[in-house]
Short mmCIF file of C-alpha atoms in Angstrom, two decimals:
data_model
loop_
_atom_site.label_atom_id
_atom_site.label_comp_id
_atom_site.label_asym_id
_atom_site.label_seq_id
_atom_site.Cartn_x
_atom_site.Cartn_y
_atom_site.Cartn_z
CA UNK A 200 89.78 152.40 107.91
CA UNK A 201 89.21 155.87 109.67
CA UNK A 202 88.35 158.83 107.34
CA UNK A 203 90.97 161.16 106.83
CA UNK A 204 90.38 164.60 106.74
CA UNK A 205 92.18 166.95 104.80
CA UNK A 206 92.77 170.95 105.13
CA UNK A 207 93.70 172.38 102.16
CA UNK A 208 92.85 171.85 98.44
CA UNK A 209 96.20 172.95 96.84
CA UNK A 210 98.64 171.00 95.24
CA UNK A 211 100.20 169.67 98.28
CA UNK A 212 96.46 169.06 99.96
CA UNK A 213 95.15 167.11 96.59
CA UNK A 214 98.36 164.80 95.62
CA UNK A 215 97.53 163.70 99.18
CA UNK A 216 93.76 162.80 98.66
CA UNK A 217 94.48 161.10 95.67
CA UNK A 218 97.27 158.92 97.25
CA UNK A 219 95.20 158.06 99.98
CA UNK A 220 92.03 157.26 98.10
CA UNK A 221 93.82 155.12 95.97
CA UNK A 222 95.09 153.45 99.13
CA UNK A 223 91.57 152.59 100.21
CA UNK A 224 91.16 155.50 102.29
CA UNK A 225 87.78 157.41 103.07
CA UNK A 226 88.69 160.62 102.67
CA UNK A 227 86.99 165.08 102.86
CA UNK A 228 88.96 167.86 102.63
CA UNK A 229 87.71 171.43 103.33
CA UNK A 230 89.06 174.39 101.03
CA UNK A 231 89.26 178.44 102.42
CA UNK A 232 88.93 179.42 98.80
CA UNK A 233 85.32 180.06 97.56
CA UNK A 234 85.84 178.91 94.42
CA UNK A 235 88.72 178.01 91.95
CA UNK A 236 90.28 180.18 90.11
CA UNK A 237 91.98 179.63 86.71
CA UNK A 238 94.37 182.14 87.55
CA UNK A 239 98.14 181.84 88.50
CA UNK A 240 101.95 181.54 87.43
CA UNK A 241 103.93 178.27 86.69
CA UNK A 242 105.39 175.74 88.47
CA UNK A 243 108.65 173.24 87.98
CA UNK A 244 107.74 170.02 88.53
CA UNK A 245 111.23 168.08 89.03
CA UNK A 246 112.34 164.50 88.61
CA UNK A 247 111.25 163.53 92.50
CA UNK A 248 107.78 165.36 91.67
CA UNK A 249 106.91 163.23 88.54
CA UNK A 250 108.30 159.91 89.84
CA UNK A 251 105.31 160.59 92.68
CA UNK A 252 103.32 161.45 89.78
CA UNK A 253 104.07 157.98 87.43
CA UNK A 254 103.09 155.96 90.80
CA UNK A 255 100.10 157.96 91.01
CA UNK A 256 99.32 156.74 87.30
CA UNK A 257 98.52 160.88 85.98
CA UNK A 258 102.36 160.92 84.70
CA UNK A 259 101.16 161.23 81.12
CA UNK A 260 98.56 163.29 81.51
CA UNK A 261 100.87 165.94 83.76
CA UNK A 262 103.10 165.49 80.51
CA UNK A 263 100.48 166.05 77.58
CA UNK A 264 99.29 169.16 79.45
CA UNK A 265 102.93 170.77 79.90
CA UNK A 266 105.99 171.81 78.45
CA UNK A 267 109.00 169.31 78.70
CA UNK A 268 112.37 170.66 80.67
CA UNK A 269 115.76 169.04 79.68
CA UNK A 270 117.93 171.52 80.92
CA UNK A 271 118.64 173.57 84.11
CA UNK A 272 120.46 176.93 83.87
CA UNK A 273 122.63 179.96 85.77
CA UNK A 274 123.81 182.53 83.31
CA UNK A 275 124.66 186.34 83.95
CA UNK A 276 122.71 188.93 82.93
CA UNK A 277 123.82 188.72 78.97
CA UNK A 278 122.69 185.10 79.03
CA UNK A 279 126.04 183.66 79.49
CA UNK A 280 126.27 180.47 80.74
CA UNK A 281 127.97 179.79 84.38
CA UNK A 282 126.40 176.23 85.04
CA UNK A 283 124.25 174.05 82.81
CA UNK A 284 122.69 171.01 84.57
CA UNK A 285 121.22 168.46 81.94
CA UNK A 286 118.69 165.99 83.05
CA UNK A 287 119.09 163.20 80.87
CA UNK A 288 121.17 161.00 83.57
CA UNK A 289 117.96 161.52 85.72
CA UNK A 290 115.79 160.93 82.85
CA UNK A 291 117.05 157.33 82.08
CA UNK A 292 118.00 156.78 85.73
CA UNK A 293 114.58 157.37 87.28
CA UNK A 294 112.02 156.89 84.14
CA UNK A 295 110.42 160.28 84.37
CA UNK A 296 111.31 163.94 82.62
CA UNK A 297 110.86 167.22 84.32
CA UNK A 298 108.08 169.53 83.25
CA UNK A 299 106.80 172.63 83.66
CA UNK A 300 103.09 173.50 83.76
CA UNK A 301 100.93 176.68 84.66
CA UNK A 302 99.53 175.88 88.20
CA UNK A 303 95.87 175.94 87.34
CA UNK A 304 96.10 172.95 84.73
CA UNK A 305 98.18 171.07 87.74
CA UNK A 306 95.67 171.57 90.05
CA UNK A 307 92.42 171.03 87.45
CA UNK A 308 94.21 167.54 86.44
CA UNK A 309 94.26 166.94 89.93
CA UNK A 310 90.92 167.90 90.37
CA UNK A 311 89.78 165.61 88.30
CA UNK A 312 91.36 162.57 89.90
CA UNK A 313 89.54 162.73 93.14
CA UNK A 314 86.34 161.69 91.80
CA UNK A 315 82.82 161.50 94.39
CA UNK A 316 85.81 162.68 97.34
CA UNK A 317 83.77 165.83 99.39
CA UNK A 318 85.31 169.41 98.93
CA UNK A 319 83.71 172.02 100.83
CA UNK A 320 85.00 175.26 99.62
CA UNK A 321 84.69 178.52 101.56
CA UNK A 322 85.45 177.03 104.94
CA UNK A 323 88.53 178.46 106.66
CA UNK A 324 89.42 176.93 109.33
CA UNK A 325 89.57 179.43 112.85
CA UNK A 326 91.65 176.88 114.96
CA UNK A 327 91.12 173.03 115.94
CA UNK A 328 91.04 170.95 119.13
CA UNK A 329 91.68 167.28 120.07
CA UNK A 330 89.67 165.63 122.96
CA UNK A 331 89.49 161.88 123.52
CA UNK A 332 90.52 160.84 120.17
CA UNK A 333 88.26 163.16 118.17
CA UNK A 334 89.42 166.57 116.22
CA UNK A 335 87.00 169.69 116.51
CA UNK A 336 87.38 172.04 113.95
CA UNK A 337 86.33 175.04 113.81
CA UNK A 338 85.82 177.65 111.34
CA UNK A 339 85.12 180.95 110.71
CA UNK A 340 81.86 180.83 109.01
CA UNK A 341 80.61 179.27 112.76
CA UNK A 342 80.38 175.73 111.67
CA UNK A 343 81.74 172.77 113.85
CA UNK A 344 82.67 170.10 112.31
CA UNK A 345 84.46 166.23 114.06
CA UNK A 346 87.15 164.35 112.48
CA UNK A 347 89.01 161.16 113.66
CA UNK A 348 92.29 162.04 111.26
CA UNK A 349 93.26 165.71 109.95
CA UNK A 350 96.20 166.43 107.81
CA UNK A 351 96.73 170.08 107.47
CA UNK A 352 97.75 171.41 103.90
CA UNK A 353 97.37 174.66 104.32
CA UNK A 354 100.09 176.09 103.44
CA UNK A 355 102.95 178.39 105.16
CA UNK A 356 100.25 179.85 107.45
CA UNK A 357 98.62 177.29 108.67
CA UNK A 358 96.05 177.56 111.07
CA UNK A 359 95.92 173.88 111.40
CA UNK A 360 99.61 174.19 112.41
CA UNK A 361 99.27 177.21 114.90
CA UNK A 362 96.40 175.31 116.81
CA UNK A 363 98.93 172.37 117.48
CA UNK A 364 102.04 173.85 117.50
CA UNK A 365 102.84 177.44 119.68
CA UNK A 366 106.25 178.23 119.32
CA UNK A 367 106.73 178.20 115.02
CA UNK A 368 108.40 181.19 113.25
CA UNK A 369 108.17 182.32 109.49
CA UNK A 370 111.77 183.58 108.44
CA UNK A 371 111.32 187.09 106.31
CA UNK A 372 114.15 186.70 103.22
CA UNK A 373 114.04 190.14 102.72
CA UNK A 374 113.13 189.38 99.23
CA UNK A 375 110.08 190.32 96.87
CA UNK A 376 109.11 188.36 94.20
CA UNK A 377 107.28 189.19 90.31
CA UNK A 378 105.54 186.53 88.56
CA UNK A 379 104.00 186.23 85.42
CA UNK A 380 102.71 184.51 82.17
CA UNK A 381 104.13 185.97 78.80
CA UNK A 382 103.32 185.84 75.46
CA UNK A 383 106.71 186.57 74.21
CA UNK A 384 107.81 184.91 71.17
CA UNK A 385 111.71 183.91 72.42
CA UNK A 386 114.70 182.04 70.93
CA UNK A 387 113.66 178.54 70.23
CA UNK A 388 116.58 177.53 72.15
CA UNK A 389 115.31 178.13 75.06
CA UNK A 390 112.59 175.74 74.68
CA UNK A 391 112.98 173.60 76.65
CA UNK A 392 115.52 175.13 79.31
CA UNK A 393 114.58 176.30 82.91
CA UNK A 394 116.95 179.66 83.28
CA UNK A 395 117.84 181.54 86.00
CA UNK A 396 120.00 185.06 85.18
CA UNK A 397 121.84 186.01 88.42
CA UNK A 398 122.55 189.75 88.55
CA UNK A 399 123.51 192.04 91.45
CA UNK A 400 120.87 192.02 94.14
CA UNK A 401 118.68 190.71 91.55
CA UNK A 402 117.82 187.33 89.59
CA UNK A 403 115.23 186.82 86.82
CA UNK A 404 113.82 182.87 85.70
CA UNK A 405 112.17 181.99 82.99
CA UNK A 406 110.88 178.30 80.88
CA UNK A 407 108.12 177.91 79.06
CA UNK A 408 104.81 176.30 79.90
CA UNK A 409 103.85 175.47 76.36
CA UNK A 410 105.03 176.32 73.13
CA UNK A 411 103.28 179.78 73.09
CA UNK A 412 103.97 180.94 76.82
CA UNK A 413 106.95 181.60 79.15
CA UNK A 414 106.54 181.54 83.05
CA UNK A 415 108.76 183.77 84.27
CA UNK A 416 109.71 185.26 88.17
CA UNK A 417 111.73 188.57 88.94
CA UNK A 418 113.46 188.63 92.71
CA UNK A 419 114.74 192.18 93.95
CA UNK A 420 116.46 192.37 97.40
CA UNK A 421 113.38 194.42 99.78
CA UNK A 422 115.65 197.40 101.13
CA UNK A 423 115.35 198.17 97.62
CA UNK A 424 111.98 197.99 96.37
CA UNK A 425 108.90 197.00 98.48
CA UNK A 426 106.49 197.30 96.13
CA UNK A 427 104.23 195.66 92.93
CA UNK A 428 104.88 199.06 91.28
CA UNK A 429 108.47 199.06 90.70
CA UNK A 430 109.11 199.52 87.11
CA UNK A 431 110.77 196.24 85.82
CA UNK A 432 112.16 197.35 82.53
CA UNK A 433 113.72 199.73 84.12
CA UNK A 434 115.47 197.43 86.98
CA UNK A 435 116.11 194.80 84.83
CA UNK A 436 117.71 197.45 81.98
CA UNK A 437 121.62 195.80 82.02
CA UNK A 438 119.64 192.87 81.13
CA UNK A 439 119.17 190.92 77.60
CA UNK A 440 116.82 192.08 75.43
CA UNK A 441 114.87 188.41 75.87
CA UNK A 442 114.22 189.46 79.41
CA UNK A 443 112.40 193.29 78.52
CA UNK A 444 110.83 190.86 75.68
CA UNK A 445 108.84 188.51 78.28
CA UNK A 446 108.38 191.52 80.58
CA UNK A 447 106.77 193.71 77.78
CA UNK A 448 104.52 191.02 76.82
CA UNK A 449 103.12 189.61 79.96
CA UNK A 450 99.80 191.74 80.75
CA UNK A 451 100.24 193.91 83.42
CA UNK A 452 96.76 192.95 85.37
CA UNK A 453 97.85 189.01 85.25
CA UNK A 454 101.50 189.99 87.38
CA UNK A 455 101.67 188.32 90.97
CA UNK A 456 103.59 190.01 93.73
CA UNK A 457 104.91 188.61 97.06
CA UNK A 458 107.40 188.75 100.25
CA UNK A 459 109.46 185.72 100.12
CA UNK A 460 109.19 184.18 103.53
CA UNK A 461 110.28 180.58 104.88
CA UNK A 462 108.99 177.93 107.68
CA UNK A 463 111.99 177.76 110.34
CA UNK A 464 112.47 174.32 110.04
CA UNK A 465 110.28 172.67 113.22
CA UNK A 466 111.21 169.68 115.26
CA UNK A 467 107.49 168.15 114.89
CA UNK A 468 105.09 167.58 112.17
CA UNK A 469 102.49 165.60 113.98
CA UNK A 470 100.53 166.21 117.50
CA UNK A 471 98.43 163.09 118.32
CA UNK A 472 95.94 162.97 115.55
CA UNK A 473 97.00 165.43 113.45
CA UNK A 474 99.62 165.90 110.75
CA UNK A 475 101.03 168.26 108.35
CA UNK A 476 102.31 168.41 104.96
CA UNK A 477 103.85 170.79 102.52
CA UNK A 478 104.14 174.47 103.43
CA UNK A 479 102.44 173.60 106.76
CA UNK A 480 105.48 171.89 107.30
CA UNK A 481 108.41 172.29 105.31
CA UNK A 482 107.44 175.72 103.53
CA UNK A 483 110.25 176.33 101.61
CA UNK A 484 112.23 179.84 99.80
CA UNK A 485 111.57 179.30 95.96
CA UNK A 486 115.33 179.17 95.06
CA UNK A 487 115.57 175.51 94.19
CA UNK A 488 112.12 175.61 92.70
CA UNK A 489 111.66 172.39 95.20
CA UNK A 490 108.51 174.12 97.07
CA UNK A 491 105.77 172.33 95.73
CA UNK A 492 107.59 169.44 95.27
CA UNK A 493 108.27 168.59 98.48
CA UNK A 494 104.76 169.03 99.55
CA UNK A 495 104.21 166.50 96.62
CA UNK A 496 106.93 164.13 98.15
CA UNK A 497 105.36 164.75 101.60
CA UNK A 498 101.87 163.74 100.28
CA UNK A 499 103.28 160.27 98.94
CA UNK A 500 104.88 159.49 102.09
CA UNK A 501 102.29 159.87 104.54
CA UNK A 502 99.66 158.16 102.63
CA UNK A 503 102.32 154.99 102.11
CA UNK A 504 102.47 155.44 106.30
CA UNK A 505 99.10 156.01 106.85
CA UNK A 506 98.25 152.57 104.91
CA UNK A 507 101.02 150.04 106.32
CA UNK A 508 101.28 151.02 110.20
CA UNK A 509 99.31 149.73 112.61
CA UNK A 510 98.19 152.92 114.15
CA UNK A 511 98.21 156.23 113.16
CA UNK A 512 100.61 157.79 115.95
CA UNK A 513 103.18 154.70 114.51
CA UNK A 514 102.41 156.53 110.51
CA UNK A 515 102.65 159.80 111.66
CA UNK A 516 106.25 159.48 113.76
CA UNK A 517 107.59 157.24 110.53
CA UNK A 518 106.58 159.69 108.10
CA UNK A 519 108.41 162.51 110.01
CA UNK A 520 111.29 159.78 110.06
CA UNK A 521 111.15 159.41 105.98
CA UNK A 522 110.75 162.97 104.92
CA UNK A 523 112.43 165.21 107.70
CA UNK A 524 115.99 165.40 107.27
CA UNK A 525 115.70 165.79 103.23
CA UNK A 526 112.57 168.73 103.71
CA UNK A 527 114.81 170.42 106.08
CA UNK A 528 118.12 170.38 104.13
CA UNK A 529 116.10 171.46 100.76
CA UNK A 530 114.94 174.97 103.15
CA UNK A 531 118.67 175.41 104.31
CA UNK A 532 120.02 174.83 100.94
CA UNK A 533 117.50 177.07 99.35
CA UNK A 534 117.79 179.65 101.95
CA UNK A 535 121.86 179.88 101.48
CA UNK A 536 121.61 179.88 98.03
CA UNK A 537 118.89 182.91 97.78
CA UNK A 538 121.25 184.86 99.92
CA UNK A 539 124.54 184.19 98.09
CA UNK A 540 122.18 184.76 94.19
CA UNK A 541 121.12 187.60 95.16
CA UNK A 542 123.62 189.51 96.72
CA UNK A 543 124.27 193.18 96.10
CA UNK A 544 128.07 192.99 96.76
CA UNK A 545 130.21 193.37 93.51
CA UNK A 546 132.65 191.44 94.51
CA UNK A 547 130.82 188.67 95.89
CA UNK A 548 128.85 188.34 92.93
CA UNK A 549 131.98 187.61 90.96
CA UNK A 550 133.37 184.98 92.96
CA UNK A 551 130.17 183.77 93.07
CA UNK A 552 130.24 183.33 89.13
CA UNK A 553 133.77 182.48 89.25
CA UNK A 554 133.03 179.59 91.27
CA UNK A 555 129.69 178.41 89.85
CA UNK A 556 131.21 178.17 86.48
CA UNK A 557 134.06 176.17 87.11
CA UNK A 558 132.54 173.68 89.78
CA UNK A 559 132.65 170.05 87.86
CA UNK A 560 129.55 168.76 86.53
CA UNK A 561 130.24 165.68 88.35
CA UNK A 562 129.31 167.82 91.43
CA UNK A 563 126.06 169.18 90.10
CA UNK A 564 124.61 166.08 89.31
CA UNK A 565 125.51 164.42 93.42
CA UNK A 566 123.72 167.37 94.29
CA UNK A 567 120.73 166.97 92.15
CA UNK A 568 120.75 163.30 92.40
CA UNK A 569 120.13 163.88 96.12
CA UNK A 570 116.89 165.88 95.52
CA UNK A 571 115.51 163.84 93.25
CA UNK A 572 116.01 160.03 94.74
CA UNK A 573 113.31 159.17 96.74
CA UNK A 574 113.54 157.44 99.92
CA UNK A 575 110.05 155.50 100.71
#
């Protein structure tokens, strides 16, 4: 077997070293980072994310290390509900229970399964080149470096993906984004829910991570505030007092801020012998909290490819075949749905409620039961 080299050491980058490695494969990847850092928010890992997980056999470890979700919710800004999607049809259907987990115990657990596998950290990669069957890379430090098979993980700008591909466009949301971890002590109720509070030109999400700490994100339409500064007690007042709880307890140094941006979905993942995955390929808006997930879906798919085609050009096109259609429809979906949350028309944001509360449950879970069934 060729060795398979991998750019990117994220979540998306390791779930595909491990799946490859335990498919036999030799396998390096190279990291920008310098180091590691223990720092972060949280991430949902759904029921398609931990069925990838249970094959991988680190199910029960992702589960010992997070906090379980049973429940996803819309409510208005008093904590009302409009739709509650339970996941106990999924749970018994498909074997696995959603979870959510701070991103730096994800990606140490992951760590940790990739045993002797080479990680060179500090190498960002300036652009790559493909001559006569063999990939150059090159990266900023001035190192060269050959590989026979690269998969770029590195994320929604990819420089992997800008050396094969010319003509790719990010897609600005107009959208900025708070994160944080909070120490606020909450309504035991909430538990084990994953809620989202949809408000005018606003929406604020939180679950807990463990028993002791709540992951929570704040979106505010841009023409409004551009900013990490903005004072978020203060636009999140009309609020419940649970949300100015986990606000007022998260420290301020530990908040993230970002643009929301998306990938324009692309007609081709793969140029010769090179491939992406994740947010090289599929990067998502966060509004069906599918990001990562699909990157972890991606990362299952190419290895299974990669290890029962005959060539890699025959691994590469199948894998596009397999994970396409449902990548692309999870970035229009999320993109709509963004747009239509956050809106900053009155009345739009009441027929929005209107309709999301009284749209059958029956509905919800075809919807979900999409997403989650896996197709390889």
């Amino acid at each position: 077997m060729k060795k398979i080299t991998i750019i990117g050491a994220g979540i998306g980058g390791l779930t595909t070293a491990i799946s490859l490695i335990q498919k036999g494969f030799e396998v390096e990847i190279f990291e920008h980072s310098p180091e590691f850092k223990k720092a972060g928010s949280g991430i949902n890992l759904a029921i398609n994310a931990m069925q990838v997980y249970k094959r991988l056999g680190i199910y029960d470890e992702i589960l010992a290390n997070s906090n379980y979700t049973n429940s996803m919710n819309a409510r208005t800004m008093k904590l009302s509900f409009l739709m509650k999607a339970n996941f106990k049809h999924f749970e018994d259907k498909y074997g696995v229970k959603s979870v959510a987990i701070h991103r730096a115990t994800l990606h140490e657990i992951l760590l940790n399964q990739i045993g002797k596998t080479p990680i060179h950290l500090n190498k960002k990669l300036k652009q790559l080149e493909q001559h006569n069957g063999l990939v150059t890379l090159n990266f900023e430090d001035g190192t060269i470096h050959q590989a026979e098979i690269v998969i770029g993980a590195d994320g929604i700008h990819s420089k992997v993906r800008k050396s094969i591909f010319s003509n790719t466009e990010l897609r600005d949301a107009k959208q900025v984004c708070w994160r944080g971890i909070s120490n606020a002590k909450i309504d035991k109720k909430h538990g084990h829910e994953l809620n989202e509070i949809w408000g005018k030109g606003n929406r604020f999400g939180f679950v807990h991570i463990t028993p002791n700490k709540v992951y929570w994100f704040a979106l505010i339409n841009k023409n409004k505030f551009k900013t990490k500064d903005a004072d978020l007690l203060d636009i999140f007042s009309d609020y419940h007092q649970t949300v100015k709880d986990i606000i007022t307890e998260t420290p301020q140094e530990d908040i993230l801020f970002n643009e929301i941006w998306d990938l324009k979905p692309i007609d081709n993942w793969h140029r010769d012998n090179v491939c992406l995955v994740g947010d090289s390929a599929h990067a998502t808006t966060p509004n069906m909290g599918q990001g990562a997930v699909q990157a972890i879906e991606s990362a299952m798919a190419i290895s299974i490819c990669l290890k029962e085609e005959s060539t890699t050009q025959k691994a590469f096109s199948r894998y596009e075949q397999i994970r396409k259609e449902k990548a692309q429809d999870v970035i229009r979906t999320s993109w709509f749905i963004g747009k239509l949350a956050q809106s900053d028309n009155l009345i739009v944001c009441l027929i929005r409620n209107f309709i999301t509360k009284i749209t059958p449950e029956s509905v919800t879970i075809k919807q979900s039961d999409k997403i989650f069934k896996l197709n390889y």
